[in-house]
Short mmCIF file of C-alpha atoms (C1' of nucleotides) in Angstrom, two decimals:
data_model
loop_
_atom_site.label_atom_id
_atom_site.label_comp_id
_atom_site.label_asym_id
_atom_site.label_seq_id
_atom_site.Cartn_x
_atom_site.Cartn_y
_atom_site.Cartn_z
CA MET A 1 130.55 123.52 57.52
CA PRO A 2 134.11 123.08 59.18
CA GLN A 3 137.29 123.79 57.64
CA LYS A 4 138.73 120.50 56.26
CA ARG A 5 141.67 119.75 57.57
CA LYS A 6 144.46 120.42 55.52
CA GLN A 7 146.36 117.73 54.10
CA ARG A 8 150.38 117.98 54.44
CA ASP A 9 152.31 117.05 51.39
CA GLU A 10 154.16 114.32 53.27
CA ASP A 11 157.67 114.31 53.27
CA LEU A 12 157.80 110.53 52.42
CA THR A 13 161.82 110.79 52.58
CA ASP A 14 162.04 111.80 55.96
CA SER A 15 160.16 108.38 57.21
CA VAL A 16 162.63 106.44 54.80
CA VAL A 17 165.96 108.27 56.31
CA SER A 18 164.59 108.32 60.00
CA PRO A 19 161.58 106.59 60.32
CA HIS A 20 162.27 105.85 64.04
CA LEU A 21 162.69 109.93 64.61
CA LYS A 22 158.91 110.82 64.39
CA LYS A 23 157.11 109.36 66.71
CA LEU A 24 159.97 108.54 69.59
CA LYS A 25 157.30 108.67 72.58
CA ALA A 26 158.46 106.00 75.09
CA ALA A 27 155.79 103.02 74.86
CA PRO A 28 155.34 101.47 78.01
CA SER A 29 157.29 98.42 78.49
CA LEU A 30 156.22 95.26 77.57
CA SER A 31 157.55 93.94 80.50
CA GLN A 32 155.53 96.18 82.43
CA ARG A 33 152.20 94.72 80.76
CA GLU A 34 150.91 91.72 79.45
CA VAL A 35 149.85 91.97 75.93
CA LEU A 36 147.10 90.28 74.61
CA ASN A 37 147.63 89.11 70.98
CA VAL A 38 144.67 90.49 69.51
CA THR A 39 145.50 92.28 66.31
CA THR A 40 142.56 94.09 63.95
CA SER A 41 142.83 91.58 61.48
CA ASN A 42 141.56 88.89 63.38
CA PRO A 43 138.39 88.18 63.69
CA LEU A 44 136.73 89.36 66.88
CA THR A 45 133.48 88.29 68.22
CA PRO A 46 131.24 90.98 66.98
CA SER A 47 128.61 92.47 69.25
CA PRO A 48 125.05 92.29 68.62
CA THR A 49 124.48 96.24 69.69
CA GLN A 50 127.71 97.49 68.09
CA LYS A 51 126.34 100.21 65.42
CA ILE A 52 128.28 99.74 62.28
CA LYS A 53 128.36 102.65 60.12
CA HIS A 54 129.17 101.46 56.80
CA GLY A 55 129.21 98.38 55.44
CA ASN A 56 132.93 98.38 54.65
CA TYR A 57 133.49 98.97 58.33
CA VAL A 58 134.81 96.08 60.34
CA ASN A 59 133.06 94.52 63.15
CA ILE A 60 135.41 94.90 66.28
CA GLN A 61 134.27 94.31 69.35
CA PRO A 62 136.52 93.53 72.36
CA SER A 63 136.21 91.47 75.19
CA THR A 64 134.57 93.01 78.00
CA THR A 65 136.69 91.10 80.02
CA LEU A 66 139.95 93.05 78.88
CA SER A 67 141.53 94.58 81.89
CA ARG A 68 143.85 97.49 81.82
CA THR A 69 146.94 95.18 82.00
CA HIS A 70 145.70 93.82 78.47
CA ARG A 71 146.50 95.82 75.12
CA ILE A 72 144.92 95.66 71.59
CA THR A 73 147.68 95.47 69.37
CA THR A 74 147.64 97.95 66.13
CA GLU A 75 148.80 96.98 62.58
CA THR A 76 151.33 99.52 62.87
CA SER A 77 153.12 99.21 65.96
CA SER A 78 153.71 95.93 67.54
CA SER A 79 155.89 97.53 70.40
CA ASN A 80 153.40 100.54 71.30
CA PHE A 81 150.11 99.20 71.42
CA PRO A 82 147.47 101.53 72.92
CA THR A 83 146.09 100.38 76.26
CA VAL A 84 142.36 99.36 76.30
CA SER A 85 140.65 101.46 78.99
CA ARG A 86 139.32 99.63 81.94
CA LEU A 87 136.05 102.20 81.20
CA HIS A 88 133.87 100.35 79.04
CA PRO A 89 130.78 102.80 77.71
CA ARG A 90 127.41 101.20 77.85
CA GLY A 91 124.83 101.09 75.14
CA VAL A 92 125.84 101.67 71.65
CA ARG A 93 127.53 104.35 69.94
CA ARG A 94 125.90 107.80 69.52
CA THR A 95 126.68 111.02 68.14
CA ALA A 96 125.69 114.45 68.51
CA LYS A 97 124.34 116.23 65.55
CA VAL A 98 124.16 120.17 64.79
CA ASP A 99 120.90 121.60 65.97
CA GLN A 100 120.17 118.87 67.80
CA LYS A 101 120.21 119.61 70.96
CA ASP A 102 120.86 116.37 73.65
CA GLU A 103 122.47 117.26 76.73
CA THR A 104 122.61 113.48 77.60
CA LEU A 105 125.58 113.28 75.11
CA LEU A 106 127.42 115.40 77.33
CA ARG A 107 128.08 112.28 79.72
CA LEU A 108 128.73 108.64 79.21
CA LEU A 109 127.82 105.85 81.64
CA CYS A 110 130.73 103.60 81.83
CA ASP A 111 131.41 100.08 83.46
CA ASP A 112 134.59 99.28 85.17
CA THR A 113 135.63 96.15 83.80
CA GLU A 114 138.23 95.77 87.00
CA THR A 115 135.67 96.69 89.80
CA GLY A 116 132.53 95.89 88.02
CA GLU A 117 131.36 99.81 89.26
CA ALA A 118 129.41 102.07 87.32
CA LYS A 119 131.21 105.25 86.53
CA GLU A 120 129.63 108.60 84.37
CA LEU A 121 132.41 110.61 82.58
CA HIS A 122 131.35 114.20 81.96
CA PHE A 123 132.32 116.30 78.70
CA ARG A 124 134.73 119.14 79.97
CA ASN A 125 135.72 120.76 77.04
CA ILE A 126 133.33 123.41 76.72
CA PRO A 127 131.24 124.46 79.73
CA HIS A 128 127.99 123.16 79.29
CA SER A 129 126.06 126.16 79.43
CA SER A 130 128.19 127.72 76.76
CA ILE A 131 127.63 124.85 74.40
CA ASP A 132 126.12 126.25 70.99
CA TRP A 133 124.60 123.07 69.66
CA THR A 134 124.15 125.06 66.08
CA ASN A 135 127.80 125.06 66.20
CA ALA A 136 129.62 122.68 64.28
CA GLU A 137 132.54 122.97 65.84
CA HIS A 138 131.14 122.21 69.15
CA ILE A 139 129.63 119.21 68.12
CA ARG A 140 132.67 118.20 66.54
CA LYS A 141 134.12 118.32 70.03
CA ILE A 142 131.58 116.45 71.40
CA ASN A 143 131.76 113.61 69.37
CA ASN A 144 135.63 113.67 69.38
CA TRP A 145 135.08 113.57 72.82
CA ARG A 146 132.63 110.37 73.09
CA ASN A 147 134.65 108.66 69.97
CA GLN A 148 137.38 108.52 72.06
CA LEU A 149 135.92 107.06 74.77
CA TYR A 150 134.67 104.35 72.75
CA GLY A 151 138.05 104.17 70.89
CA ARG A 152 139.82 103.50 74.31
CA ALA A 153 137.53 100.99 75.10
CA GLY A 154 138.45 99.13 72.02
CA ILE A 155 134.93 99.76 70.83
CA LYS A 156 136.49 100.73 66.77
CA THR A 157 133.94 101.26 64.10
CA LYS A 158 136.94 101.01 61.31
CA SER A 159 140.45 99.55 61.12
CA ILE A 160 143.06 101.69 60.16
CA ALA A 161 146.22 100.64 58.56
CA MET A 162 148.79 102.73 58.87
CA TRP A 163 151.19 103.43 56.21
CA LEU A 164 154.27 101.97 56.52
CA PRO A 165 157.91 103.57 55.56
CA ASP A 166 158.18 101.04 52.54
CA GLU A 167 154.64 101.51 51.40
CA GLU A 168 154.92 105.50 50.94
CA LEU A 169 158.22 104.80 49.89
CA TRP A 170 157.13 103.00 46.84
CA LEU A 171 154.80 105.52 45.98
CA GLU A 172 157.72 108.31 45.69
CA LEU A 173 159.51 105.48 43.81
CA TYR A 174 156.88 104.66 41.42
CA TRP A 175 156.52 108.77 40.58
CA GLN A 176 160.35 108.69 40.13
CA LEU A 177 160.74 105.89 38.00
CA SER A 178 157.55 107.23 35.14
CA ILE A 179 159.36 110.72 35.55
CA ALA A 180 162.63 108.98 34.36
CA GLU A 181 160.98 107.09 31.84
CA SER A 182 158.88 110.19 30.68
CA ARG A 183 162.33 111.88 29.70
CA LEU A 184 162.82 109.14 27.64
CA HIS A 185 159.72 108.97 25.55
CA GLY A 186 156.13 109.96 26.17
CA LEU A 187 153.91 107.56 28.31
CA LEU A 188 150.39 107.51 29.64
CA VAL A 189 150.15 107.43 33.59
CA PRO A 190 147.87 104.32 34.39
CA ARG A 191 144.50 104.39 36.15
CA SER A 192 144.94 104.30 40.03
CA SER A 193 143.42 101.03 40.23
CA VAL A 194 146.62 99.50 37.80
CA ILE A 195 148.92 101.46 40.28
CA LEU A 196 147.18 99.64 42.90
CA ASP A 197 147.54 96.41 41.34
CA ALA A 198 151.10 97.17 41.17
CA PHE A 199 151.72 98.08 44.78
CA ASN A 200 149.58 95.15 45.92
CA GLU A 201 152.00 92.79 43.93
CA THR A 202 155.30 94.26 45.88
CA PHE A 203 153.61 93.82 49.00
CA VAL A 204 150.88 91.41 49.97
CA GLY A 205 151.83 88.34 51.70
CA ARG A 206 155.25 90.42 52.21
CA VAL A 207 156.57 90.92 55.80
CA ILE A 208 158.04 94.43 56.34
CA LYS A 209 159.33 96.71 58.78
CA ASP A 210 157.00 99.26 60.66
CA VAL A 211 158.22 102.35 61.77
CA HIS A 212 159.65 101.04 64.85
CA GLY A 213 161.68 98.60 62.94
CA ASN A 214 159.13 95.61 64.12
CA ASP A 215 158.36 92.96 61.57
CA THR A 216 154.57 93.41 60.45
CA ALA A 217 152.12 90.66 59.99
CA PRO A 218 151.94 89.69 55.67
CA ARG A 219 150.41 92.68 54.25
CA GLN A 220 147.14 93.08 53.21
CA ALA A 221 145.78 94.02 49.73
CA ARG A 222 145.11 97.69 50.42
CA ARG A 223 141.10 98.87 49.08
CA HIS A 224 141.34 100.86 46.35
CA ASN A 225 139.67 103.55 47.37
CA ALA A 226 141.76 104.18 50.60
CA PHE A 227 144.89 103.81 48.11
CA THR A 228 143.58 106.41 46.09
CA ALA A 229 143.06 108.70 48.62
CA LYS A 230 146.54 108.25 49.70
CA LEU A 231 148.01 108.52 46.28
CA ASN A 232 146.39 112.01 45.90
CA ARG A 233 147.43 113.22 49.12
CA VAL A 234 151.34 112.84 48.99
CA CYS A 235 154.11 113.42 46.74
CA SER A 236 151.90 116.06 44.94
CA HIS A 237 154.91 117.62 43.80
CA LEU A 238 156.34 114.82 41.92
CA ARG A 239 152.91 113.69 40.58
CA GLU A 240 152.69 117.57 39.04
CA ARG A 241 156.26 116.79 37.67
CA LEU A 242 155.07 113.88 35.72
CA HIS A 243 152.28 116.07 34.49
CA GLN A 244 154.36 118.34 32.89
CA CYS A 245 156.80 115.75 31.38
CA THR A 246 154.02 114.17 29.88
CA PHE A 247 152.55 117.12 28.75
CA GLY A 248 151.62 117.15 25.31
CA LYS A 249 153.54 113.46 24.57
CA SER A 250 151.58 110.22 23.98
CA GLY A 251 153.01 106.69 24.58
CA ASP A 252 151.68 103.53 26.11
CA VAL A 253 150.99 103.06 29.72
CA PHE A 254 153.89 102.83 31.91
CA VAL A 255 153.94 100.91 35.12
CA PRO A 256 157.22 99.85 36.84
CA LYS A 257 157.60 96.72 38.32
CA ILE A 258 158.92 97.93 41.94
CA THR A 259 160.62 95.05 43.83
CA LEU A 260 161.48 95.30 47.74
CA GLY A 261 164.75 95.28 46.93
CA MET A 262 164.62 98.08 44.75
CA LEU A 263 162.67 100.19 47.38
CA HIS A 264 165.79 99.92 49.79
CA ALA A 265 168.21 100.57 47.16
CA TYR A 266 166.09 103.93 46.39
CA ARG A 267 166.08 104.52 50.53
CA ASP A 268 170.10 103.83 50.63
CA MET A 269 170.63 106.11 47.48
CA LYS A 270 168.74 108.69 49.23
CA MET A 271 170.38 108.28 52.78
CA GLU A 272 173.88 108.82 50.94
CA MET A 273 172.67 112.23 49.38
CA ARG A 274 171.53 113.02 52.78
CA GLU A 275 174.73 112.14 54.38
CA MET A 276 176.53 114.38 51.88
CA GLY A 277 174.28 117.22 53.30
CA ILE A 278 172.43 117.46 50.21
CA VAL A 279 168.63 117.81 51.32
CA GLU A 280 167.08 120.17 48.59
CA GLU A 281 167.10 120.66 44.91
CA SER A 282 168.64 124.20 44.01
CA ALA A 283 167.86 126.43 41.50
CA TYR A 284 171.59 127.17 40.96
CA SER A 285 171.90 123.73 39.95
CA ASP A 286 174.52 123.41 43.10
CA HIS A 287 175.29 119.73 43.57
CA LEU A 288 174.11 119.05 40.23
CA GLU A 289 176.55 116.08 39.89
CA HIS A 290 174.90 114.27 42.76
CA TRP A 291 171.27 114.66 41.51
CA CYS A 292 172.36 113.44 38.45
CA ARG A 293 173.69 110.45 39.96
CA LEU A 294 170.53 109.79 41.57
CA PHE A 295 168.32 110.34 38.86
CA SER A 296 170.52 108.10 36.70
CA ASN A 297 170.70 105.45 39.10
CA LEU A 298 167.04 105.04 40.27
CA PRO A 299 166.71 101.47 40.94
CA LYS A 300 165.68 99.16 38.57
CA LEU A 301 165.19 95.44 38.56
CA GLU A 302 167.99 94.92 35.52
CA ASN A 303 170.73 97.09 37.18
CA LEU A 304 170.22 97.07 41.06
CA ASP A 305 173.54 95.07 41.10
CA LYS A 306 175.52 98.05 39.12
CA ARG A 307 174.25 101.40 40.41
CA GLU A 308 177.58 103.12 40.36
CA ARG A 309 178.18 103.99 36.97
CA SER A 310 179.06 107.02 34.93
CA PHE A 311 176.06 109.09 33.47
CA SER A 312 175.89 110.36 30.03
CA ALA A 313 175.41 113.77 28.59
CA ILE A 314 171.90 113.29 28.02
CA GLU A 315 170.90 112.13 31.53
CA TYR A 316 173.12 115.41 32.64
CA ASP A 317 170.76 117.21 30.81
CA ALA A 318 167.73 115.51 31.99
CA ALA A 319 168.66 116.12 35.24
CA THR A 320 169.26 119.30 34.56
CA ALA A 321 165.85 119.60 32.99
CA LEU A 322 163.89 118.05 36.12
CA LEU A 323 165.57 120.33 38.27
CA ASP A 324 164.55 123.29 36.16
CA LEU A 325 161.14 121.98 36.72
CA ALA A 326 161.10 123.40 40.05
CA ASN A 327 160.88 126.61 38.56
CA PRO A 328 159.02 126.45 35.00
CA PRO A 329 158.35 128.90 32.45
CA VAL A 330 154.37 130.10 32.68
CA ASP A 331 152.43 127.37 30.83
CA ALA A 332 149.55 129.33 29.23
CA ARG A 333 147.46 126.11 29.04
CA ARG A 334 148.19 125.53 33.17
CA PRO A 335 148.20 128.57 34.25
CA ALA A 336 146.39 127.85 37.65
CA THR A 337 148.24 125.08 38.85
CA PRO A 338 152.16 126.19 38.87
CA VAL A 339 154.35 123.70 39.91
CA PRO A 340 155.29 123.99 43.53
CA GLU A 341 158.69 125.24 44.07
CA LEU A 342 160.88 122.37 45.30
CA ASP A 343 162.15 122.51 48.46
CA VAL A 344 163.88 120.20 51.59
CA THR A 345 160.69 118.10 50.96
CA SER A 346 160.94 117.67 47.21
CA LEU A 347 163.59 114.56 47.15
CA ILE A 348 165.43 114.43 49.92
CA ALA A 349 164.27 115.64 53.25
CA SER A 350 164.79 117.80 56.32
CA PRO A 351 164.26 116.70 59.66
CA ASN A 352 161.02 118.21 61.00
"C1'" DA B 1 148.72 105.41 86.35
"C1'" DT B 2 145.53 106.98 83.93
"C1'" DA B 3 141.35 110.38 82.27
"C1'" DG B 4 141.10 113.12 79.00
"C1'" DG B 5 142.53 117.05 75.94
"C1'" DT B 6 144.69 118.51 70.88
"C1'" DC B 7 146.83 117.20 66.88
"C1'" DT B 8 147.72 114.31 62.67
"C1'" DG B 9 146.58 110.95 59.41
"C1'" DG B 10 144.02 107.27 57.08
"C1'" DG B 11 139.18 105.24 55.33
"C1'" DT B 12 134.91 106.34 53.51
"C1'" DC B 13 131.27 108.97 51.05
"C1'" DT B 14 129.65 112.41 47.83
"C1'" DT B 15 130.20 115.15 44.10
"C1'" DA B 16 131.70 116.91 40.17
"C1'" DT B 17 134.28 115.88 35.60
"C1'" DG B 18 135.87 113.63 32.05
"C1'" DC B 19 136.13 109.14 29.32
"C1'" DT B 20 134.22 104.86 26.90
"C1'" DA C 1 124.23 105.70 30.53
"C1'" DG C 2 127.91 103.82 32.48
"C1'" DC C 3 132.37 103.68 34.95
"C1'" DA C 4 136.43 105.60 36.31
"C1'" DT C 5 139.15 109.33 38.83
"C1'" DA C 6 139.87 113.39 41.69
"C1'" DA C 7 139.18 116.38 45.31
"C1'" DG C 8 136.42 118.17 49.48
"C1'" DA C 9 134.14 117.22 53.59
"C1'" DC C 10 133.75 114.42 57.07
"C1'" DC C 11 134.42 110.72 60.79
"C1'" DC C 12 137.19 108.05 63.39
"C1'" DA C 13 141.76 106.00 64.94
"C1'" DG C 14 146.59 106.67 66.52
"C1'" DA C 15 150.18 109.25 68.73
"C1'" DC C 16 151.21 112.15 72.11
"C1'" DC C 17 151.06 115.64 76.12
"C1'" DT C 18 149.27 117.41 80.19
"C1'" DA C 19 146.35 117.56 84.27
"C1'" DT C 20 144.79 115.19 88.38
#
DNA sequence: ATAGGTCTGGGTCTTATGCT
DNA sequence: AGCATAAGACCCAGACCTAT
């Protein structure tokens, strides 16, 4: 079985501080191409022949009349649409399987939607005589190639709702507010479905900015399984910190209500820190006063308009304790899961 | 300009585990 | 037993790059 791709603990702050620096590949000019305003959220005519792998997958079928001058929009990037290839694979999507040799999968008969001519594409990544049909890696490459061609023709099997900077920042602020609350009293981390409800309450129906700074369509509710997958992939250091903070305590379930205003206030606070050159927590309490200010001024509904205030000795101690959690003493009850050492990505990101 | 390759990230399924 | 959750595995889409 192929090794699972390692998921990075995403540097959410980076997407906040410089959301447009990650993918600066110039998109084709809109003036060069006619944009077809079809989004994945719009109902597209399902193909009677399209293979739908799972019931939850959406039927997405491009018009076969799409020319190369037409593009299907993605949800996330209204200015950087992928082009739809004029080569349209014939037949239903088939995939290679380990131990099932099928050399017909190494070629794909396509129709050129511009000229109407048939064209056969060939798999080139591995010399055909070298393909080991028992090798999962070879099978994966063949399937990647085939899926790529179908996808480029606009034949999708599922829709992808890319996570936007504000959405990822929500997750980070959620953990930060929970950590801050846990310093005051014990609390219970809610079930992921409860967190999802709070998340959807913030975003559903709202128009926010994508990574390119363009307005998105009103946000749809995210599905629970997709949300929990994301929740478990990001901010693992903050999640671990919260678990450390709540360990051995009891209390009520705490779910902070996060508004877009709070998100933007938090983003501004972090940008200010970054502009001061403070990009990582220090085991020696360097810049402690700035971290104290950040922790003690996490945006809350009641104090959005009064962020600048002095911090108390208690808050100073709390911030020190939080920083100390970067290198906690060995906890005999949790020996196998040491808190990862906080670095640039812990609170304030460094550029990639 | 475009076909095709690589890499990364998101969605879903499956399984194990814990809680009610 | 039924449900919820976490985590691994896999598939597939998006973004970017390169060769032609």
